[in-house]
Amino acid sequence: MSSTGEFTVKDLNKIDEIPWQKISRDHVVYNYYIPSNPVISDGYSYEIIIDLNSNRYWVKVMGGIAGTENLYGPDIIQ
């Protein structure tokens, strides 16, 4: 987290896959679309997976020109 309190996925470790076997059955998934520019349609969407038992979360970032997918986490919700 930056000194201004803003969060970026650069604050998290990049991972190869989300460890679904380690995430409790009590989890939620949130999806967000944040356009990089209102005129350009190749913005990024963010999927946030939160394990409600451990307060850990992971982030999946999808989109861009080449349609990339990157995974980050875990971290603890504080």
PDB file of N, CA and C in Angstrom:
ATOM      1  N   MET A   1       0.847  -1.161   0.000  1.00  0.00           N
ATOM      2  CA  MET A   1       0.000   0.000   0.000  1.00  0.00           C
ATOM      3  C   MET A   1       0.897   1.229   0.000  1.00  0.00           C
ATOM      4  N   SER A   2       0.506   2.225  -0.776  1.00  0.00           N
ATOM      5  CA  SER A   2       1.315   3.434  -0.863  1.00  0.00           C
ATOM      6  C   SER A   2       1.118   4.302   0.367  1.00  0.00           C
ATOM      7  N   SER A   3       1.939   5.336   0.487  1.00  0.00           N
ATOM      8  CA  SER A   3       1.841   6.231   1.637  1.00  0.00           C
ATOM      9  C   SER A   3       0.534   7.023   1.622  1.00  0.00           C
ATOM     10  N   THR A   4      -0.122   7.099   0.470  1.00  0.00           N
ATOM     11  CA  THR A   4      -1.406   7.792   0.387  1.00  0.00           C
ATOM     12  C   THR A   4      -2.572   6.865   0.685  1.00  0.00           C
ATOM     13  N   GLY A   5      -2.284   5.595   0.948  1.00  0.00           N
ATOM     14  CA  GLY A   5      -3.329   4.630   1.253  1.00  0.00           C
ATOM     15  C   GLY A   5      -3.912   3.968   0.022  1.00  0.00           C
ATOM     16  N   GLU A   6      -3.372   4.274  -1.158  1.00  0.00           N
ATOM     17  CA  GLU A   6      -3.863   3.660  -2.377  1.00  0.00           C
ATOM     18  C   GLU A   6      -3.246   2.275  -2.539  1.00  0.00           C
ATOM     19  N   PHE A   7      -4.003   1.386  -3.117  1.00  0.00           N
ATOM     20  CA  PHE A   7      -3.571   0.001  -3.311  1.00  0.00           C
ATOM     21  C   PHE A   7      -3.334  -0.248  -4.790  1.00  0.00           C
ATOM     22  N   THR A   8      -2.290  -0.965  -5.111  1.00  0.00           N
ATOM     23  CA  THR A   8      -2.089  -1.455  -6.474  1.00  0.00           C
ATOM     24  C   THR A   8      -1.719  -2.924  -6.389  1.00  0.00           C
ATOM     25  N   VAL A   9      -1.981  -3.663  -7.465  1.00  0.00           N
ATOM     26  CA  VAL A   9      -1.613  -5.078  -7.451  1.00  0.00           C
ATOM     27  C   VAL A   9      -0.110  -5.246  -7.419  1.00  0.00           C
ATOM     28  N   LYS A  10       0.639  -4.199  -7.744  1.00  0.00           N
ATOM     29  CA  LYS A  10       2.093  -4.283  -7.661  1.00  0.00           C
ATOM     30  C   LYS A  10       2.546  -4.518  -6.222  1.00  0.00           C
ATOM     31  N   ASP A  11       1.661  -4.247  -5.249  1.00  0.00           N
ATOM     32  CA  ASP A  11       1.972  -4.493  -3.843  1.00  0.00           C
ATOM     33  C   ASP A  11       1.902  -5.977  -3.500  1.00  0.00           C
ATOM     34  N   LEU A  12       1.334  -6.795  -4.384  1.00  0.00           N
ATOM     35  CA  LEU A  12       1.156  -8.226  -4.138  1.00  0.00           C
ATOM     36  C   LEU A  12       2.152  -9.044  -4.951  1.00  0.00           C
ATOM     37  N   ASN A  13       2.371 -10.268  -4.498  1.00  0.00           N
ATOM     38  CA  ASN A  13       3.226 -11.194  -5.247  1.00  0.00           C
ATOM     39  C   ASN A  13       2.463 -11.739  -6.446  1.00  0.00           C
ATOM     40  N   LYS A  14       3.124 -11.810  -7.596  1.00  0.00           N
ATOM     41  CA  LYS A  14       2.521 -12.423  -8.773  1.00  0.00           C
ATOM     42  C   LYS A  14       2.621 -13.940  -8.604  1.00  0.00           C
ATOM     43  N   ILE A  15       1.534 -14.645  -8.895  1.00  0.00           N
ATOM     44  CA  ILE A  15       1.498 -16.099  -8.727  1.00  0.00           C
ATOM     45  C   ILE A  15       1.048 -16.757 -10.030  1.00  0.00           C
ATOM     46  N   ASP A  16       1.240 -18.074 -10.137  1.00  0.00           N
ATOM     47  CA  ASP A  16       0.875 -18.810 -11.345  1.00  0.00           C
ATOM     48  C   ASP A  16      -0.586 -19.227 -11.364  1.00  0.00           C
ATOM     49  N   GLU A  17      -1.131 -19.547 -10.191  1.00  0.00           N
ATOM     50  CA  GLU A  17      -2.531 -19.960 -10.126  1.00  0.00           C
ATOM     51  C   GLU A  17      -3.091 -19.693  -8.745  1.00  0.00           C
ATOM     52  N   ILE A  18      -4.403 -19.588  -8.683  1.00  0.00           N
ATOM     53  CA  ILE A  18      -5.071 -19.377  -7.397  1.00  0.00           C
ATOM     54  C   ILE A  18      -5.219 -20.741  -6.729  1.00  0.00           C
ATOM     55  N   PRO A  19      -4.782 -20.885  -5.481  1.00  0.00           N
ATOM     56  CA  PRO A  19      -4.816 -22.189  -4.802  1.00  0.00           C
ATOM     57  C   PRO A  19      -6.210 -22.511  -4.266  1.00  0.00           C
ATOM     58  N   TRP A  20      -7.128 -22.839  -5.166  1.00  0.00           N
ATOM     59  CA  TRP A  20      -8.520 -23.069  -4.755  1.00  0.00           C
ATOM     60  C   TRP A  20      -8.640 -24.132  -3.670  1.00  0.00           C
ATOM     61  N   GLN A  21      -7.759 -25.136  -3.665  1.00  0.00           N
ATOM     62  CA  GLN A  21      -7.845 -26.194  -2.653  1.00  0.00           C
ATOM     63  C   GLN A  21      -7.550 -25.669  -1.249  1.00  0.00           C
ATOM     64  N   LYS A  22      -6.881 -24.508  -1.146  1.00  0.00           N
ATOM     65  CA  LYS A  22      -6.556 -23.937   0.164  1.00  0.00           C
ATOM     66  C   LYS A  22      -7.538 -22.852   0.594  1.00  0.00           C
ATOM     67  N   ILE A  23      -8.480 -22.515  -0.275  1.00  0.00           N
ATOM     68  CA  ILE A  23      -9.463 -21.486   0.043  1.00  0.00           C
ATOM     69  C   ILE A  23     -10.689 -22.162   0.621  1.00  0.00           C
ATOM     70  N   SER A  24     -11.204 -21.634   1.721  1.00  0.00           N
ATOM     71  CA  SER A  24     -12.357 -22.256   2.369  1.00  0.00           C
ATOM     72  C   SER A  24     -13.586 -22.170   1.471  1.00  0.00           C
ATOM     73  N   ARG A  25     -14.568 -22.986   1.777  1.00  0.00           N
ATOM     74  CA  ARG A  25     -15.813 -22.950   1.019  1.00  0.00           C
ATOM     75  C   ARG A  25     -16.549 -21.639   1.244  1.00  0.00           C
ATOM     76  N   ASP A  26     -16.216 -20.947   2.334  1.00  0.00           N
ATOM     77  CA  ASP A  26     -16.817 -19.649   2.627  1.00  0.00           C
ATOM     78  C   ASP A  26     -15.973 -18.558   1.995  1.00  0.00           C
ATOM     79  N   HIS A  27     -16.184 -18.352   0.707  1.00  0.00           N
ATOM     80  CA  HIS A  27     -15.436 -17.309   0.013  1.00  0.00           C
ATOM     81  C   HIS A  27     -16.390 -16.552  -0.911  1.00  0.00           C
ATOM     82  N   VAL A  28     -15.993 -15.354  -1.267  1.00  0.00           N
ATOM     83  CA  VAL A  28     -16.785 -14.548  -2.185  1.00  0.00           C
ATOM     84  C   VAL A  28     -15.882 -14.082  -3.322  1.00  0.00           C
ATOM     85  N   VAL A  29     -16.488 -13.784  -4.458  1.00  0.00           N
ATOM     86  CA  VAL A  29     -15.751 -13.303  -5.620  1.00  0.00           C
ATOM     87  C   VAL A  29     -16.425 -12.007  -6.084  1.00  0.00           C
ATOM     88  N   TYR A  30     -15.637 -10.950  -6.221  1.00  0.00           N
ATOM     89  CA  TYR A  30     -16.133  -9.668  -6.724  1.00  0.00           C
ATOM     90  C   TYR A  30     -15.481  -9.393  -8.068  1.00  0.00           C
ATOM     91  N   ASN A  31     -16.251  -8.863  -9.011  1.00  0.00           N
ATOM     92  CA  ASN A  31     -15.731  -8.518 -10.329  1.00  0.00           C
ATOM     93  C   ASN A  31     -15.878  -7.018 -10.560  1.00  0.00           C
ATOM     94  N   TYR A  32     -14.816  -6.399 -11.045  1.00  0.00           N
ATOM     95  CA  TYR A  32     -14.803  -4.968 -11.329  1.00  0.00           C
ATOM     96  C   TYR A  32     -14.233  -4.749 -12.719  1.00  0.00           C
ATOM     97  N   TYR A  33     -14.801  -3.788 -13.434  1.00  0.00           N
ATOM     98  CA  TYR A  33     -14.230  -3.371 -14.709  1.00  0.00           C
ATOM     99  C   TYR A  33     -13.826  -1.912 -14.565  1.00  0.00           C
ATOM    100  N   ILE A  34     -12.555  -1.635 -14.778  1.00  0.00           N
ATOM    101  CA  ILE A  34     -12.037  -0.277 -14.659  1.00  0.00           C
ATOM    102  C   ILE A  34     -11.420   0.092 -15.995  1.00  0.00           C
ATOM    103  N   PRO A  35     -12.136   0.884 -16.809  1.00  0.00           N
ATOM    104  CA  PRO A  35     -11.583   1.236 -18.118  1.00  0.00           C
ATOM    105  C   PRO A  35     -10.368   2.140 -17.980  1.00  0.00           C
ATOM    106  N   SER A  36      -9.360   1.887 -18.799  1.00  0.00           N
ATOM    107  CA  SER A  36      -8.164   2.724 -18.764  1.00  0.00           C
ATOM    108  C   SER A  36      -8.441   4.066 -19.421  1.00  0.00           C
ATOM    109  N   ASN A  37      -9.389   4.077 -20.357  1.00  0.00           N
ATOM    110  CA  ASN A  37      -9.779   5.292 -21.044  1.00  0.00           C
ATOM    111  C   ASN A  37     -11.201   5.057 -21.554  1.00  0.00           C
ATOM    112  N   PRO A  38     -12.142   5.981 -21.321  1.00  0.00           N
ATOM    113  CA  PRO A  38     -13.532   5.742 -21.740  1.00  0.00           C
ATOM    114  C   PRO A  38     -13.701   5.505 -23.240  1.00  0.00           C
ATOM    115  N   VAL A  39     -12.758   5.966 -24.057  1.00  0.00           N
ATOM    116  CA  VAL A  39     -12.854   5.822 -25.503  1.00  0.00           C
ATOM    117  C   VAL A  39     -12.273   4.489 -25.972  1.00  0.00           C
ATOM    118  N   ILE A  40     -11.431   3.871 -25.159  1.00  0.00           N
ATOM    119  CA  ILE A  40     -10.748   2.637 -25.530  1.00  0.00           C
ATOM    120  C   ILE A  40     -11.423   1.464 -24.824  1.00  0.00           C
ATOM    121  N   SER A  41     -11.700   0.406 -25.587  1.00  0.00           N
ATOM    122  CA  SER A  41     -12.444  -0.727 -25.017  1.00  0.00           C
ATOM    123  C   SER A  41     -11.562  -1.837 -24.479  1.00  0.00           C
ATOM    124  N   ASP A  42     -10.260  -1.628 -24.368  1.00  0.00           N
ATOM    125  CA  ASP A  42      -9.393  -2.720 -23.908  1.00  0.00           C
ATOM    126  C   ASP A  42      -8.899  -2.487 -22.479  1.00  0.00           C
ATOM    127  N   GLY A  43      -9.794  -2.046 -21.625  1.00  0.00           N
ATOM    128  CA  GLY A  43      -9.439  -1.828 -20.224  1.00  0.00           C
ATOM    129  C   GLY A  43      -9.266  -3.150 -19.507  1.00  0.00           C
ATOM    130  N   TYR A  44      -9.084  -3.093 -18.221  1.00  0.00           N
ATOM    131  CA  TYR A  44      -8.850  -4.290 -17.419  1.00  0.00           C
ATOM    132  C   TYR A  44     -10.041  -4.569 -16.524  1.00  0.00           C
ATOM    133  N   SER A  45     -10.299  -5.845 -16.294  1.00  0.00           N
ATOM    134  CA  SER A  45     -11.281  -6.236 -15.294  1.00  0.00           C
ATOM    135  C   SER A  45     -10.529  -6.925 -14.167  1.00  0.00           C
ATOM    136  N   TYR A  46     -11.065  -6.797 -12.979  1.00  0.00           N
ATOM    137  CA  TYR A  46     -10.416  -7.312 -11.775  1.00  0.00           C
ATOM    138  C   TYR A  46     -11.378  -8.255 -11.078  1.00  0.00           C
ATOM    139  N   GLU A  47     -10.906  -9.441 -10.775  1.00  0.00           N
ATOM    140  CA  GLU A  47     -11.680 -10.391  -9.996  1.00  0.00           C
ATOM    141  C   GLU A  47     -10.973 -10.526  -8.660  1.00  0.00           C
ATOM    142  N   ILE A  48     -11.694 -10.289  -7.592  1.00  0.00           N
ATOM    143  CA  ILE A  48     -11.117 -10.348  -6.252  1.00  0.00           C
ATOM    144  C   ILE A  48     -11.758 -11.510  -5.516  1.00  0.00           C
ATOM    145  N   ILE A  49     -10.934 -12.454  -5.079  1.00  0.00           N
ATOM    146  CA  ILE A  49     -11.400 -13.626  -4.357  1.00  0.00           C
ATOM    147  C   ILE A  49     -11.039 -13.433  -2.889  1.00  0.00           C
ATOM    148  N   ILE A  50     -12.045 -13.485  -2.026  1.00  0.00           N
ATOM    149  CA  ILE A  50     -11.822 -13.267  -0.595  1.00  0.00           C
ATOM    150  C   ILE A  50     -12.227 -14.518   0.162  1.00  0.00           C
ATOM    151  N   ASP A  51     -11.293 -15.062   0.944  1.00  0.00           N
ATOM    152  CA  ASP A  51     -11.579 -16.185   1.832  1.00  0.00           C
ATOM    153  C   ASP A  51     -12.107 -15.589   3.136  1.00  0.00           C
ATOM    154  N   LEU A  52     -13.385 -15.793   3.416  1.00  0.00           N
ATOM    155  CA  LEU A  52     -14.019 -15.165   4.572  1.00  0.00           C
ATOM    156  C   LEU A  52     -13.535 -15.727   5.901  1.00  0.00           C
ATOM    157  N   ASN A  53     -12.998 -16.952   5.902  1.00  0.00           N
ATOM    158  CA  ASN A  53     -12.511 -17.544   7.158  1.00  0.00           C
ATOM    159  C   ASN A  53     -11.143 -17.019   7.557  1.00  0.00           C
ATOM    160  N   SER A  54     -10.261 -16.815   6.577  1.00  0.00           N
ATOM    161  CA  SER A  54      -8.893 -16.401   6.903  1.00  0.00           C
ATOM    162  C   SER A  54      -8.618 -14.927   6.608  1.00  0.00           C
ATOM    163  N   ASN A  55      -9.585 -14.235   5.979  1.00  0.00           N
ATOM    164  CA  ASN A  55      -9.418 -12.836   5.558  1.00  0.00           C
ATOM    165  C   ASN A  55      -8.296 -12.663   4.536  1.00  0.00           C
ATOM    166  N   ARG A  56      -7.930 -13.726   3.837  1.00  0.00           N
ATOM    167  CA  ARG A  56      -6.942 -13.607   2.764  1.00  0.00           C
ATOM    168  C   ARG A  56      -7.666 -13.289   1.464  1.00  0.00           C
ATOM    169  N   TYR A  57      -6.944 -12.631   0.537  1.00  0.00           N
ATOM    170  CA  TYR A  57      -7.531 -12.358  -0.761  1.00  0.00           C
ATOM    171  C   TYR A  57      -6.505 -12.499  -1.871  1.00  0.00           C
ATOM    172  N   TRP A  58      -7.024 -12.745  -3.079  1.00  0.00           N
ATOM    173  CA  TRP A  58      -6.232 -12.868  -4.293  1.00  0.00           C
ATOM    174  C   TRP A  58      -6.891 -11.978  -5.343  1.00  0.00           C
ATOM    175  N   VAL A  59      -6.111 -11.532  -6.324  1.00  0.00           N
ATOM    176  CA  VAL A  59      -6.639 -10.676  -7.380  1.00  0.00           C
ATOM    177  C   VAL A  59      -6.269 -11.269  -8.736  1.00  0.00           C
ATOM    178  N   LYS A  60      -7.274 -11.382  -9.612  1.00  0.00           N
ATOM    179  CA  LYS A  60      -7.041 -11.797 -10.996  1.00  0.00           C
ATOM    180  C   LYS A  60      -7.288 -10.564 -11.864  1.00  0.00           C
ATOM    181  N   VAL A  61      -6.283 -10.196 -12.668  1.00  0.00           N
ATOM    182  CA  VAL A  61      -6.374  -9.035 -13.554  1.00  0.00           C
ATOM    183  C   VAL A  61      -6.436  -9.558 -14.986  1.00  0.00           C
ATOM    184  N   MET A  62      -7.502  -9.176 -15.707  1.00  0.00           N
ATOM    185  CA  MET A  62      -7.705  -9.674 -17.059  1.00  0.00           C
ATOM    186  C   MET A  62      -7.924  -8.504 -18.008  1.00  0.00           C
ATOM    187  N   GLY A  63      -7.413  -8.624 -19.228  1.00  0.00           N
ATOM    188  CA  GLY A  63      -7.702  -7.618 -20.240  1.00  0.00           C
ATOM    189  C   GLY A  63      -6.471  -7.118 -20.942  1.00  0.00           C
ATOM    190  N   GLY A  64      -6.587  -5.888 -21.457  1.00  0.00           N
ATOM    191  CA  GLY A  64      -5.510  -5.302 -22.225  1.00  0.00           C
ATOM    192  C   GLY A  64      -5.608  -5.697 -23.681  1.00  0.00           C
ATOM    193  N   ILE A  65      -4.705  -5.212 -24.467  1.00  0.00           N
ATOM    194  CA  ILE A  65      -4.736  -5.441 -25.914  1.00  0.00           C
ATOM    195  C   ILE A  65      -4.614  -6.925 -26.242  1.00  0.00           C
ATOM    196  N   ALA A  66      -3.726  -7.625 -25.571  1.00  0.00           N
ATOM    197  CA  ALA A  66      -3.498  -9.039 -25.874  1.00  0.00           C
ATOM    198  C   ALA A  66      -4.386  -9.971 -25.057  1.00  0.00           C
ATOM    199  N   GLY A  67      -5.254  -9.435 -24.212  1.00  0.00           N
ATOM    200  CA  GLY A  67      -6.123 -10.279 -23.398  1.00  0.00           C
ATOM    201  C   GLY A  67      -5.371 -11.086 -22.360  1.00  0.00           C
ATOM    202  N   THR A  68      -4.467 -10.455 -21.658  1.00  0.00           N
ATOM    203  CA  THR A  68      -3.653 -11.162 -20.670  1.00  0.00           C
ATOM    204  C   THR A  68      -4.446 -11.460 -19.403  1.00  0.00           C
ATOM    205  N   GLU A  69      -3.928 -12.388 -18.618  1.00  0.00           N
ATOM    206  CA  GLU A  69      -4.484 -12.716 -17.309  1.00  0.00           C
ATOM    207  C   GLU A  69      -3.323 -12.872 -16.347  1.00  0.00           C
ATOM    208  N   ASN A  70      -3.347 -12.087 -15.272  1.00  0.00           N
ATOM    209  CA  ASN A  70      -2.308 -12.165 -14.249  1.00  0.00           C
ATOM    210  C   ASN A  70      -2.955 -12.366 -12.893  1.00  0.00           C
ATOM    211  N   LEU A  71      -2.296 -13.165 -12.055  1.00  0.00           N
ATOM    212  CA  LEU A  71      -2.812 -13.484 -10.724  1.00  0.00           C
ATOM    213  C   LEU A  71      -1.858 -12.945  -9.668  1.00  0.00           C
ATOM    214  N   TYR A  72      -2.429 -12.440  -8.576  1.00  0.00           N
ATOM    215  CA  TYR A  72      -1.634 -11.864  -7.499  1.00  0.00           C
ATOM    216  C   TYR A  72      -2.200 -12.298  -6.152  1.00  0.00           C
ATOM    217  N   GLY A  73      -1.327 -12.390  -5.141  1.00  0.00           N
ATOM    218  CA  GLY A  73      -1.788 -12.676  -3.788  1.00  0.00           C
ATOM    219  C   GLY A  73      -0.968 -13.798  -3.168  1.00  0.00           C
ATOM    220  N   PRO A  74      -1.376 -14.266  -2.046  1.00  0.00           N
ATOM    221  CA  PRO A  74      -2.452 -13.724  -1.219  1.00  0.00           C
ATOM    222  C   PRO A  74      -1.945 -12.598  -0.323  1.00  0.00           C
ATOM    223  N   ASP A  75      -2.878 -11.894   0.257  1.00  0.00           N
ATOM    224  CA  ASP A  75      -2.593 -10.908   1.280  1.00  0.00           C
ATOM    225  C   ASP A  75      -3.737 -10.944   2.280  1.00  0.00           C
ATOM    226  N   ILE A  76      -3.572 -10.274   3.379  1.00  0.00           N
ATOM    227  CA  ILE A  76      -4.568 -10.273   4.452  1.00  0.00           C
ATOM    228  C   ILE A  76      -5.341  -8.959   4.425  1.00  0.00           C
ATOM    229  N   ILE A  77      -6.661  -9.041   4.546  1.00  0.00           N
ATOM    230  CA  ILE A  77      -7.487  -7.845   4.682  1.00  0.00           C
ATOM    231  C   ILE A  77      -7.316  -7.333   6.106  1.00  0.00           C
ATOM    232  N   GLN A  78      -6.965  -6.076   6.219  1.00  0.00           N
ATOM    233  CA  GLN A  78      -6.743  -5.499   7.556  1.00  0.00           C
ATOM    234  C   GLN A  78      -7.768  -4.456   7.887  1.00  0.00           C
TER     235      GLN A  78
END
